[in-house]
JSON list of C-alpha atoms in Angstrom, two decimals:
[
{"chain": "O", "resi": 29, "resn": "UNK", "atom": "CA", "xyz": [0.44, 62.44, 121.79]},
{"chain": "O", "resi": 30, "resn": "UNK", "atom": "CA", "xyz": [-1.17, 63.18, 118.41]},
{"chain": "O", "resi": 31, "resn": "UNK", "atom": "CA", "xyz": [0.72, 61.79, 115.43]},
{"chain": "O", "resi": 32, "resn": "UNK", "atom": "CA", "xyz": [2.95, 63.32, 113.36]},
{"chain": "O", "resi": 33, "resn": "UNK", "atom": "CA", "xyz": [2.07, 64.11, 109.10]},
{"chain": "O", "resi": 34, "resn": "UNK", "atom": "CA", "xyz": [5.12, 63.94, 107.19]},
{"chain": "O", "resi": 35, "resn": "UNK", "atom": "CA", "xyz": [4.61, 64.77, 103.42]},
{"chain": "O", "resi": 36, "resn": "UNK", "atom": "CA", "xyz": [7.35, 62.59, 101.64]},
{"chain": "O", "resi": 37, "resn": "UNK", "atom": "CA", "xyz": [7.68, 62.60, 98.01]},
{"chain": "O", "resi": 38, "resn": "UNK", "atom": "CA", "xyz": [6.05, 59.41, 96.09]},
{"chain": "O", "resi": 39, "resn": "UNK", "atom": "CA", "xyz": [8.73, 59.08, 93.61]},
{"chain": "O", "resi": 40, "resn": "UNK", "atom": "CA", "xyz": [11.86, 60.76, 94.98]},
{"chain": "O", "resi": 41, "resn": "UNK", "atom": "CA", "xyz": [11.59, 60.33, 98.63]},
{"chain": "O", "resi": 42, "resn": "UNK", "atom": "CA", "xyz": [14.25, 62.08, 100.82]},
{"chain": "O", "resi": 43, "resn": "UNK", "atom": "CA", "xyz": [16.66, 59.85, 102.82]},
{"chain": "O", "resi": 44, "resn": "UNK", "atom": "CA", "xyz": [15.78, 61.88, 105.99]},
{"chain": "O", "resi": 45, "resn": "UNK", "atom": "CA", "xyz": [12.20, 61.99, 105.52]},
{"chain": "O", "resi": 46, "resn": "UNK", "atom": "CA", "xyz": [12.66, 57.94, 105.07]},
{"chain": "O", "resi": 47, "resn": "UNK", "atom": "CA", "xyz": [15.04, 58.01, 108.64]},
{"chain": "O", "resi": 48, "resn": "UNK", "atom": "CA", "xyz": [12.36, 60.21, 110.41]},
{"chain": "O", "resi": 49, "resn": "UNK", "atom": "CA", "xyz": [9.51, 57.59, 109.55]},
{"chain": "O", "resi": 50, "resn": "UNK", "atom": "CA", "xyz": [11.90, 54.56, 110.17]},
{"chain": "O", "resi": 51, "resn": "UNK", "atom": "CA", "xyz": [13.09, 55.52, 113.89]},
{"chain": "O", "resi": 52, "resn": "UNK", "atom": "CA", "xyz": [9.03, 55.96, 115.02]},
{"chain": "O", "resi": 53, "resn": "UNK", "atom": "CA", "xyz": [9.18, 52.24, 113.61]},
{"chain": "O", "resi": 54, "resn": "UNK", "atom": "CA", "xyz": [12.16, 51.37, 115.46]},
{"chain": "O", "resi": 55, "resn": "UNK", "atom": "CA", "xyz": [10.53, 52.48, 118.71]},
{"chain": "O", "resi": 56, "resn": "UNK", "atom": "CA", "xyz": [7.72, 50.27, 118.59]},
{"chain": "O", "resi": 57, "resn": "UNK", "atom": "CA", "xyz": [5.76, 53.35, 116.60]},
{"chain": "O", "resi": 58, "resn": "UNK", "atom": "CA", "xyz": [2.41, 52.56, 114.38]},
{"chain": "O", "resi": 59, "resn": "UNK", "atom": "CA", "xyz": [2.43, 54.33, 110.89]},
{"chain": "O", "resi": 60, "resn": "UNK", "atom": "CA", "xyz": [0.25, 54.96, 108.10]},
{"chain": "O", "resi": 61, "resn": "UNK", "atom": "CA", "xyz": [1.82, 54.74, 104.55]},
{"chain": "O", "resi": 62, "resn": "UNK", "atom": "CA", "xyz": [0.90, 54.33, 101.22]},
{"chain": "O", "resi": 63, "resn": "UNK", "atom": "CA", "xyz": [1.64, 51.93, 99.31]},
{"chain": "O", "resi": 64, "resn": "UNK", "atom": "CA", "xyz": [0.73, 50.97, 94.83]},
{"chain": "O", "resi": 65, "resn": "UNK", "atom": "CA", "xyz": [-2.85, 49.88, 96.16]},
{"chain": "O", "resi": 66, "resn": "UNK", "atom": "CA", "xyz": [-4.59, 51.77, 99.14]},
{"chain": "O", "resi": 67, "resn": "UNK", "atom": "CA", "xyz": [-2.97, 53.42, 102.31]},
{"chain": "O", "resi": 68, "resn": "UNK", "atom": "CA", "xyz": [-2.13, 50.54, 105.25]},
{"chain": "O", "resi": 69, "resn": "UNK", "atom": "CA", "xyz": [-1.45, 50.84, 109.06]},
{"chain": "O", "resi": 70, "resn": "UNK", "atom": "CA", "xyz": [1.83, 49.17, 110.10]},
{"chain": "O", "resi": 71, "resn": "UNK", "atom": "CA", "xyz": [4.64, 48.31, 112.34]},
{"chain": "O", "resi": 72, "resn": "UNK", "atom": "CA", "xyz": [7.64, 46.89, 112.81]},
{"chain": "O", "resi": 73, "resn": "UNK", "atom": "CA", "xyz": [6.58, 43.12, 112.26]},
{"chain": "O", "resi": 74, "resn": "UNK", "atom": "CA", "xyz": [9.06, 41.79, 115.35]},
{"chain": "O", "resi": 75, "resn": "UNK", "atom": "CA", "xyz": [7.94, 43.88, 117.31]},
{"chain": "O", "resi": 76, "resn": "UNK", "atom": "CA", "xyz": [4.89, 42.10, 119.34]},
{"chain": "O", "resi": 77, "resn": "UNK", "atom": "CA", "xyz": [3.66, 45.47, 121.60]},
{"chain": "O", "resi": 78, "resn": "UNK", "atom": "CA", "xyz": [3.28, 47.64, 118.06]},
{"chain": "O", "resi": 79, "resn": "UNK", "atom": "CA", "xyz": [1.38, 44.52, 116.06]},
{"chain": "O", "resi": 80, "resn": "UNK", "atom": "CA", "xyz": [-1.24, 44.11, 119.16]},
{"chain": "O", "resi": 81, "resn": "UNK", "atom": "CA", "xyz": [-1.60, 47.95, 118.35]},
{"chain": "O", "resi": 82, "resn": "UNK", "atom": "CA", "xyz": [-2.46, 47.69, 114.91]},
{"chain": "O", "resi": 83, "resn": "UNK", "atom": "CA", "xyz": [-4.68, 45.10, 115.85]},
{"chain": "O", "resi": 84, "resn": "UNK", "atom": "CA", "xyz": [-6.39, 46.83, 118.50]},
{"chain": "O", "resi": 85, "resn": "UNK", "atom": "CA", "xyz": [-6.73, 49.67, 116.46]},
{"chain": "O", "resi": 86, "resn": "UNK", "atom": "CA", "xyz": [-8.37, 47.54, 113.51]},
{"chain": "O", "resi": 87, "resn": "UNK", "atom": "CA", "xyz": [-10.58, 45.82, 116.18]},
{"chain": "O", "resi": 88, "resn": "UNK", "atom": "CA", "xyz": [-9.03, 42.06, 115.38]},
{"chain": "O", "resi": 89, "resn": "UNK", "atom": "CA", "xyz": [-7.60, 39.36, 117.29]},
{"chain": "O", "resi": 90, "resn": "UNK", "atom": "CA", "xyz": [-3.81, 38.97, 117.02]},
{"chain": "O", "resi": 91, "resn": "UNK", "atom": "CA", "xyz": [-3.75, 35.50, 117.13]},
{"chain": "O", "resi": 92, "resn": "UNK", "atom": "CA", "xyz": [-6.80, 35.43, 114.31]},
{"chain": "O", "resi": 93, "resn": "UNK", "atom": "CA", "xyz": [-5.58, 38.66, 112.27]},
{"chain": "O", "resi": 94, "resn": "UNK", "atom": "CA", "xyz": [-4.81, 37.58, 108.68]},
{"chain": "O", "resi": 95, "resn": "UNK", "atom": "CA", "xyz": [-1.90, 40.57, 108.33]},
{"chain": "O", "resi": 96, "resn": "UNK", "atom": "CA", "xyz": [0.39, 40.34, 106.09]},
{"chain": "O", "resi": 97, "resn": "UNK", "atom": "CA", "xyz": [3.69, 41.96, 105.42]},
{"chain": "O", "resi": 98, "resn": "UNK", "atom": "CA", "xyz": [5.27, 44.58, 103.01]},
{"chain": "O", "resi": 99, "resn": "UNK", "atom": "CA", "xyz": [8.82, 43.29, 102.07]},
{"chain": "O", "resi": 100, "resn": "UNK", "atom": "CA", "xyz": [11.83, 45.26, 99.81]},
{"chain": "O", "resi": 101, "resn": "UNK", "atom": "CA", "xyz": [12.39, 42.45, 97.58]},
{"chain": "O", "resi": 102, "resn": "UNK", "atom": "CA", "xyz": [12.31, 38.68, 97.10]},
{"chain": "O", "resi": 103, "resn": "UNK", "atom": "CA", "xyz": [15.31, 38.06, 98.98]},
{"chain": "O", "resi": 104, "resn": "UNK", "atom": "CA", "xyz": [12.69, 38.74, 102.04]},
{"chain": "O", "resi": 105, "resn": "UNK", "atom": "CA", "xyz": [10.50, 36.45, 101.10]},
{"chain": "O", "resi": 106, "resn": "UNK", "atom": "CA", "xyz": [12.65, 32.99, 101.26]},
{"chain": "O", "resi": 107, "resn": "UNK", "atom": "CA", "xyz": [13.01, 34.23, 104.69]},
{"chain": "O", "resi": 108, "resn": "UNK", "atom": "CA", "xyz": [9.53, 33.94, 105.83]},
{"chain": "O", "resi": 109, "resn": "UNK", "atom": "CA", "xyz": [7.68, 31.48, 103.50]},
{"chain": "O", "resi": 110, "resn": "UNK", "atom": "CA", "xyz": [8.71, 27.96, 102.38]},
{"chain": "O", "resi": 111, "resn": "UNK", "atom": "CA", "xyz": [7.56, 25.50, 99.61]},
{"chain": "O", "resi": 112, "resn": "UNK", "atom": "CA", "xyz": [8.04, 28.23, 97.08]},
{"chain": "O", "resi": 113, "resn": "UNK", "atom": "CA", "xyz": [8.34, 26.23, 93.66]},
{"chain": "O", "resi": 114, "resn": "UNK", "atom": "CA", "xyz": [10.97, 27.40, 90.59]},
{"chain": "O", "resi": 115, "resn": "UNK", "atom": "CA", "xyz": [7.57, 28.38, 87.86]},
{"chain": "O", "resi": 116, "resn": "UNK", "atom": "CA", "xyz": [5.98, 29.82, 91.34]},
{"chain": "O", "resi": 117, "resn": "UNK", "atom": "CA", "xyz": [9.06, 31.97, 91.41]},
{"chain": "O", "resi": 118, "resn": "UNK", "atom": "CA", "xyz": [9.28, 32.50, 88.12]},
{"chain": "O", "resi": 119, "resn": "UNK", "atom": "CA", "xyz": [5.65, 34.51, 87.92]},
{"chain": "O", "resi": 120, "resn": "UNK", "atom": "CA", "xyz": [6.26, 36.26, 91.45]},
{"chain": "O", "resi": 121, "resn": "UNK", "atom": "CA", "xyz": [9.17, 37.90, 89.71]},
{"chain": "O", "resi": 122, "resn": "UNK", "atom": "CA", "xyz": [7.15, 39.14, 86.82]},
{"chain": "O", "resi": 123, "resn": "UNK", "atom": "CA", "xyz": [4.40, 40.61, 89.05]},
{"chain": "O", "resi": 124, "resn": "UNK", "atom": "CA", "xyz": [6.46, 41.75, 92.08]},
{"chain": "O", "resi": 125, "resn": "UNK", "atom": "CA", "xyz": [6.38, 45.01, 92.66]},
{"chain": "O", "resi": 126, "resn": "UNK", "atom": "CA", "xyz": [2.58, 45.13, 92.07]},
{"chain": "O", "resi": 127, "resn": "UNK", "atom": "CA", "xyz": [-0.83, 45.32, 93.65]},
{"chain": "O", "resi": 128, "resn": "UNK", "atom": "CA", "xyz": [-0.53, 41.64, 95.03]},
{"chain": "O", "resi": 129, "resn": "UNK", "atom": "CA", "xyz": [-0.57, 39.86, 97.83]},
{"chain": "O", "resi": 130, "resn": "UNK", "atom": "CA", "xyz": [0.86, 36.53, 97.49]},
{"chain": "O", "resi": 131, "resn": "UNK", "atom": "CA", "xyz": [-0.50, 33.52, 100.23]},
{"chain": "O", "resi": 132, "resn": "UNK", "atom": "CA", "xyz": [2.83, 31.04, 100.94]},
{"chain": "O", "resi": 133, "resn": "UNK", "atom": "CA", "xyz": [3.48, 28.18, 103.70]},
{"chain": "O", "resi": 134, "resn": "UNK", "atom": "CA", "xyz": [4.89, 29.95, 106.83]},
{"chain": "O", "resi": 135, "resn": "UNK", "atom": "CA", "xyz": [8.72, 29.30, 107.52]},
{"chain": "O", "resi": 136, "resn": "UNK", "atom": "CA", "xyz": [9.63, 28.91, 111.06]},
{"chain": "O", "resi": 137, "resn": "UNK", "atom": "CA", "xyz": [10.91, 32.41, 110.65]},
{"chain": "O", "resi": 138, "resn": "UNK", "atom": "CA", "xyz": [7.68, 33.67, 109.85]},
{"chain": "O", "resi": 139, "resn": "UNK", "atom": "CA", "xyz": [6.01, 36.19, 112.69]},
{"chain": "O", "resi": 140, "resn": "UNK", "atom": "CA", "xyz": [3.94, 34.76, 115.43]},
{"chain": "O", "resi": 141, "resn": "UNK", "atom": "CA", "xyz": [1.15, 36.94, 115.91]},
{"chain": "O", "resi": 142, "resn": "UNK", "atom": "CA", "xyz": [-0.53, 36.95, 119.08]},
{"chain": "O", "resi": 143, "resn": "UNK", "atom": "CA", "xyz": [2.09, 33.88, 120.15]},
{"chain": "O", "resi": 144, "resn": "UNK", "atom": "CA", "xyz": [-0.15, 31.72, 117.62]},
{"chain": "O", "resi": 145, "resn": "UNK", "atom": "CA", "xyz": [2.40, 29.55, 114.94]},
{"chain": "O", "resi": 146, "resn": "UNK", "atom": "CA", "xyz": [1.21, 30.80, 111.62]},
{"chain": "O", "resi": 147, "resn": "UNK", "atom": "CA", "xyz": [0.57, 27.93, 108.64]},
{"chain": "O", "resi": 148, "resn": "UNK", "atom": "CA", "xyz": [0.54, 30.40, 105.88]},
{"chain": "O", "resi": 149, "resn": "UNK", "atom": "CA", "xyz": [1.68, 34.10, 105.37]},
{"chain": "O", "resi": 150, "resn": "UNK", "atom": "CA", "xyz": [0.74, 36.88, 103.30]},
{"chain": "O", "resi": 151, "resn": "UNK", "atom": "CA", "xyz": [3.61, 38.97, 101.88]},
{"chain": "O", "resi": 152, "resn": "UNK", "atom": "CA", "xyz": [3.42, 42.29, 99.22]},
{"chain": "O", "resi": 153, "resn": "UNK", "atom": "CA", "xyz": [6.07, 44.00, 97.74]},
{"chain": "O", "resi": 154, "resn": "UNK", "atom": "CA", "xyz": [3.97, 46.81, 96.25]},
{"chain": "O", "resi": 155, "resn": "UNK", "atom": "CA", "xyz": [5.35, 49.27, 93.66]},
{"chain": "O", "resi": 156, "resn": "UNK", "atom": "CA", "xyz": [5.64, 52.28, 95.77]},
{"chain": "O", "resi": 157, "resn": "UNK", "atom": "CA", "xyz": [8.86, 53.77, 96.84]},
{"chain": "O", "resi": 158, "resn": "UNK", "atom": "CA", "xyz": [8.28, 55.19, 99.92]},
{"chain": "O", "resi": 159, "resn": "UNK", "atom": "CA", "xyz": [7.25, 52.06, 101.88]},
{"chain": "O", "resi": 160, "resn": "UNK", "atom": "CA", "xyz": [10.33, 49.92, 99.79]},
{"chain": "O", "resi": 161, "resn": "UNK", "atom": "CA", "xyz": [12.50, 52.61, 100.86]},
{"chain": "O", "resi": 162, "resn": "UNK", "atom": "CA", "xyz": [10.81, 52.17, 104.26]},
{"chain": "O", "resi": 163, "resn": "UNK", "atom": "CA", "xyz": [11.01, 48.45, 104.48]},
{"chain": "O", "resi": 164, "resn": "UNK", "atom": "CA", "xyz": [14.70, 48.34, 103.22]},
{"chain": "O", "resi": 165, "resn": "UNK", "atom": "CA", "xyz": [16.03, 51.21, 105.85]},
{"chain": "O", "resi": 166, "resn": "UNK", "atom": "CA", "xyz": [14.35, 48.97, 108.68]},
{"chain": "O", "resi": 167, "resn": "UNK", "atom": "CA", "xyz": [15.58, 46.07, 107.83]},
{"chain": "O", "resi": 168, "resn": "UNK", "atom": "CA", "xyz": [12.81, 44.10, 108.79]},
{"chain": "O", "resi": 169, "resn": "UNK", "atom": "CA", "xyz": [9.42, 43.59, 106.75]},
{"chain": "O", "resi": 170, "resn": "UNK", "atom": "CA", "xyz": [6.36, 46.11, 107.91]},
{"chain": "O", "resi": 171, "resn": "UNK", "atom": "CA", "xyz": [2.47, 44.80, 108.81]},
{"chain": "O", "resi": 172, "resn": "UNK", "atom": "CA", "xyz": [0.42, 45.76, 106.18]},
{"chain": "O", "resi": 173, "resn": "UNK", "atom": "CA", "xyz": [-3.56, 46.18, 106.72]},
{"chain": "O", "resi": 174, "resn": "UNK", "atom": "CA", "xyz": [-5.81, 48.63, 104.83]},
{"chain": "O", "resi": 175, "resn": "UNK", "atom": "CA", "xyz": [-7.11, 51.81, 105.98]},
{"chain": "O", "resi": 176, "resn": "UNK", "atom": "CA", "xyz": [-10.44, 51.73, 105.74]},
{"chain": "O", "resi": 177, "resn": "UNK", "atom": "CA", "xyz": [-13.00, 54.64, 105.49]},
{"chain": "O", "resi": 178, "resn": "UNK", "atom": "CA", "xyz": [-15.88, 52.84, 107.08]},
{"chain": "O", "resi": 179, "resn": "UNK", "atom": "CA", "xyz": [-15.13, 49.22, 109.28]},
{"chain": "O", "resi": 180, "resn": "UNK", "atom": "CA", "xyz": [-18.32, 47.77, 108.40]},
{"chain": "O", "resi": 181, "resn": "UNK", "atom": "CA", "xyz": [-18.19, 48.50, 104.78]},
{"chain": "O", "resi": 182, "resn": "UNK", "atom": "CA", "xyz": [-15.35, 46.18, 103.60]},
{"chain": "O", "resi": 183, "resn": "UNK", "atom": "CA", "xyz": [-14.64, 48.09, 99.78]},
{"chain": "O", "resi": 184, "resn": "UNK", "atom": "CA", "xyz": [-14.63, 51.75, 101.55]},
{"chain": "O", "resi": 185, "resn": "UNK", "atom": "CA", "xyz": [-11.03, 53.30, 101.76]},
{"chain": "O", "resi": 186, "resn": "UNK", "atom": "CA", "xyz": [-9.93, 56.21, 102.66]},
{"chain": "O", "resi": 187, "resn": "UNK", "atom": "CA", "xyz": [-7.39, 57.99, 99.78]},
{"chain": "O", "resi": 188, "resn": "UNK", "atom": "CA", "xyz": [-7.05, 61.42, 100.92]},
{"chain": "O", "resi": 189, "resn": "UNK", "atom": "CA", "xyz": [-3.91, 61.78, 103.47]},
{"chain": "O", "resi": 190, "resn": "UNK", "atom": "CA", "xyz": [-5.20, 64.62, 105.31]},
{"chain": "O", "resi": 191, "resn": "UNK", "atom": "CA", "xyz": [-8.59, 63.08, 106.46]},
{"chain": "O", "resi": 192, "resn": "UNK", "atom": "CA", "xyz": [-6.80, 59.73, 107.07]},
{"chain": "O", "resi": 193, "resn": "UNK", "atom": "CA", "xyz": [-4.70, 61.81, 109.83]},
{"chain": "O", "resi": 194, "resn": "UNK", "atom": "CA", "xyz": [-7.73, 63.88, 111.21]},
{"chain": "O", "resi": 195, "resn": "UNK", "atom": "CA", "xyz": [-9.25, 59.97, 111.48]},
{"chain": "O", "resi": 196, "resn": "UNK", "atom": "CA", "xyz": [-6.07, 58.92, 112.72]},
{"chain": "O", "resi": 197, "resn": "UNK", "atom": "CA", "xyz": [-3.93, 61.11, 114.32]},
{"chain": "O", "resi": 198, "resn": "UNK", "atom": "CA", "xyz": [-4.55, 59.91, 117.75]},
{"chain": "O", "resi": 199, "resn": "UNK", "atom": "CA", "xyz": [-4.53, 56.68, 117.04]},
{"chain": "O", "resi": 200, "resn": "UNK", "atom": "CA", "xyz": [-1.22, 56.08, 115.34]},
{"chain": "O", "resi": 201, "resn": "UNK", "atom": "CA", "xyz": [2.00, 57.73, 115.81]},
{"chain": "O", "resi": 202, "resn": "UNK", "atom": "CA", "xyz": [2.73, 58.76, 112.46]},
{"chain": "O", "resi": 203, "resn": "UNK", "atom": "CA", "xyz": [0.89, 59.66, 109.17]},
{"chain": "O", "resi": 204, "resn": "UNK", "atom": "CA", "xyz": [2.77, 59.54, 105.69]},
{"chain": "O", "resi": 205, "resn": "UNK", "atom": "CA", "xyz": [1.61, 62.15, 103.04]},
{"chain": "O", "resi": 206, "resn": "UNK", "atom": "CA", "xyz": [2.76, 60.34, 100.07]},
{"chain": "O", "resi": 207, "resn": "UNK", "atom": "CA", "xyz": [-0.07, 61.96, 97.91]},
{"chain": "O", "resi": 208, "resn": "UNK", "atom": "CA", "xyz": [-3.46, 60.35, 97.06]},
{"chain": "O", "resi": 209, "resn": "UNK", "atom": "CA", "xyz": [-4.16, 56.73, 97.57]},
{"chain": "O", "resi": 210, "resn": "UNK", "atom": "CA", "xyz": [-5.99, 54.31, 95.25]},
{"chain": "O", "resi": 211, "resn": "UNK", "atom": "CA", "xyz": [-9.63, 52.58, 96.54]},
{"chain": "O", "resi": 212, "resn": "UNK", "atom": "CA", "xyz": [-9.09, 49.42, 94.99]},
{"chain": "O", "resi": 213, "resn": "UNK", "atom": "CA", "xyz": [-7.18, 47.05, 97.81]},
{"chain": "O", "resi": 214, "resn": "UNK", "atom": "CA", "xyz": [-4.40, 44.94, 96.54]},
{"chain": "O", "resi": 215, "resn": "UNK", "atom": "CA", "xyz": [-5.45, 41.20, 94.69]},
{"chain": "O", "resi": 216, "resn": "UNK", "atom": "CA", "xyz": [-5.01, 38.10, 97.03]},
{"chain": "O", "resi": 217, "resn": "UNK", "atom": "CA", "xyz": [-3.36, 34.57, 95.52]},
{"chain": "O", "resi": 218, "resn": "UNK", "atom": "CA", "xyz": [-2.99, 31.59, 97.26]},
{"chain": "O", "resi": 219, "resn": "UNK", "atom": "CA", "xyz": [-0.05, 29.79, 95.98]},
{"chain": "O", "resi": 220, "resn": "UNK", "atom": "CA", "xyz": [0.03, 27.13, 98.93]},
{"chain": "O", "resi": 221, "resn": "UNK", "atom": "CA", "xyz": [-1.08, 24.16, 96.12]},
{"chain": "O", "resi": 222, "resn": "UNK", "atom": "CA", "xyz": [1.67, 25.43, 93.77]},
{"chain": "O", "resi": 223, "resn": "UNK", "atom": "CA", "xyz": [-1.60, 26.88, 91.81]},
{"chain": "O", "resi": 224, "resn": "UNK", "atom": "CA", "xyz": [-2.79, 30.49, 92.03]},
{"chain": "O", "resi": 225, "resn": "UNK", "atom": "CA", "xyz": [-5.94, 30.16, 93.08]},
{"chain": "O", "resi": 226, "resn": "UNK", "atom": "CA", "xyz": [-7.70, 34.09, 93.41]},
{"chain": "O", "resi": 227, "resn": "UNK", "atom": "CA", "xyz": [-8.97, 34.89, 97.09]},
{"chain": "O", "resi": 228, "resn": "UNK", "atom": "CA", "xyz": [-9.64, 38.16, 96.23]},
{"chain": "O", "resi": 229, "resn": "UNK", "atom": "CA", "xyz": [-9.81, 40.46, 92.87]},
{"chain": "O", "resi": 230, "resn": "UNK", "atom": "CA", "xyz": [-8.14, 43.90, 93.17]},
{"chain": "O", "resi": 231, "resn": "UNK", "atom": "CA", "xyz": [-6.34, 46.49, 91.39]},
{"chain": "O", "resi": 232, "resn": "UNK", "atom": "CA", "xyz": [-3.51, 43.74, 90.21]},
{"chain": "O", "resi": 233, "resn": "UNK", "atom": "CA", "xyz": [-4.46, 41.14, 86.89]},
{"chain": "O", "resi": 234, "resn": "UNK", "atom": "CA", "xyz": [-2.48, 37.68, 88.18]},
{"chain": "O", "resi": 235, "resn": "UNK", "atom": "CA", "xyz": [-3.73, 36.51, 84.36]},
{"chain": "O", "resi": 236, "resn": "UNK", "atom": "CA", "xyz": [-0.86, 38.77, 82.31]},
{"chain": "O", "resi": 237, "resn": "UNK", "atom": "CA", "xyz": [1.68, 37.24, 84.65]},
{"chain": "O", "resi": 238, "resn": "UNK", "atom": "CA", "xyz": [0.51, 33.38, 83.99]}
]
């Protein structure tokens, strides 16, 4: 069946536009939200049938995908990642909710994609309230992976909700209209050395937070 396009307000989102999205997640659904950065495909991140999805969808490996996950707050992040020092904390706090994603060792709680034991996980909490209000509704933390206007052109994204569901809409069960979408992808630090070392520059500035 095609997907569904439900326009939810960026800054005021409805409870029952939030329950509508959350119950396609709860029965193993794929979505497309946005988030502070650029739009993402996503699922329920325990459930193993809807991550193979996304993946098969993105063209990746499950056991080689490096997705990471959208969580409400920090609370969720103790959960899934471990070795997390006090000043780490400290400038986590500053910059979360932002355009980061922040590299941490794996817990034993952390998702096994594909069956594969992960060593490190990547987790955002970006500043947008319709995928917090998501995530916190759930219960659970979301996959998070870009939408991407071309697959072979790695900096191409897609910002306009209506042509992401005409691209979309039979691939995915659900498309969120929560307004236009940025085209720079989130920035990616490693803080597995208790440093924050910069994978990859985006739309956030780890420097300010230092």
């Amino acid at each position: 069946m095609p997907a569904t396009l439900l326009r939810i307000h960026p800054e005021n989102p409805p409870h029952n536009r939030i329950q509508q999205a959350v119950d396609v997640l709860r029965k193993g659904g794929v979505i497309i939200y946005p988030t502070d950065t650029v739009y993402g495909i996503g699922c329920d991140v325990t459930n193993a049938k809807a991550v193979e999805k996304v993946c098969r969808i993105k063209k990746l490996f499950p056991e080689k995908a490096n997705l990471s996950f959208i969580c409400h707050d920090l609370s969720h992040i103790s959960d899934y990642a471990h070795g997390i020092t006090t000043e780490t904390y400290k400038v986590i706090k500053k910059a979360l909710p932002g355009p980061f994603t922040f590299i941490f060792e794996a817990s034993s709680n952390a998702p096994r994609f594909g069956g594969t034991k992960r060593k490190t996980v990547g987790i955002r909490i970006p500043d947008n309230q319709i995928i917090l209000q998501l995530v916190k509704e759930l219960g659970n933390p979301i996959v998070s992976t870009s939408v991407r206007e071309d697959e072979n052109t790695i900096d191409e994204y897609v910002t306009d909700p209506d042509l992401i569901f005409e691209k979309y809409r039979m691939l995915v069960d659900l498309v969120i209209d929560g307004g236009f979408g940025n085209n720079v992808p989130s920035t990616i630090i490693d803080c597995t050395n208790d440093d924050f070392e910069l994978i990859r520059q985006g739309a956030g500035d780890i420097e300010q937070y230092l």
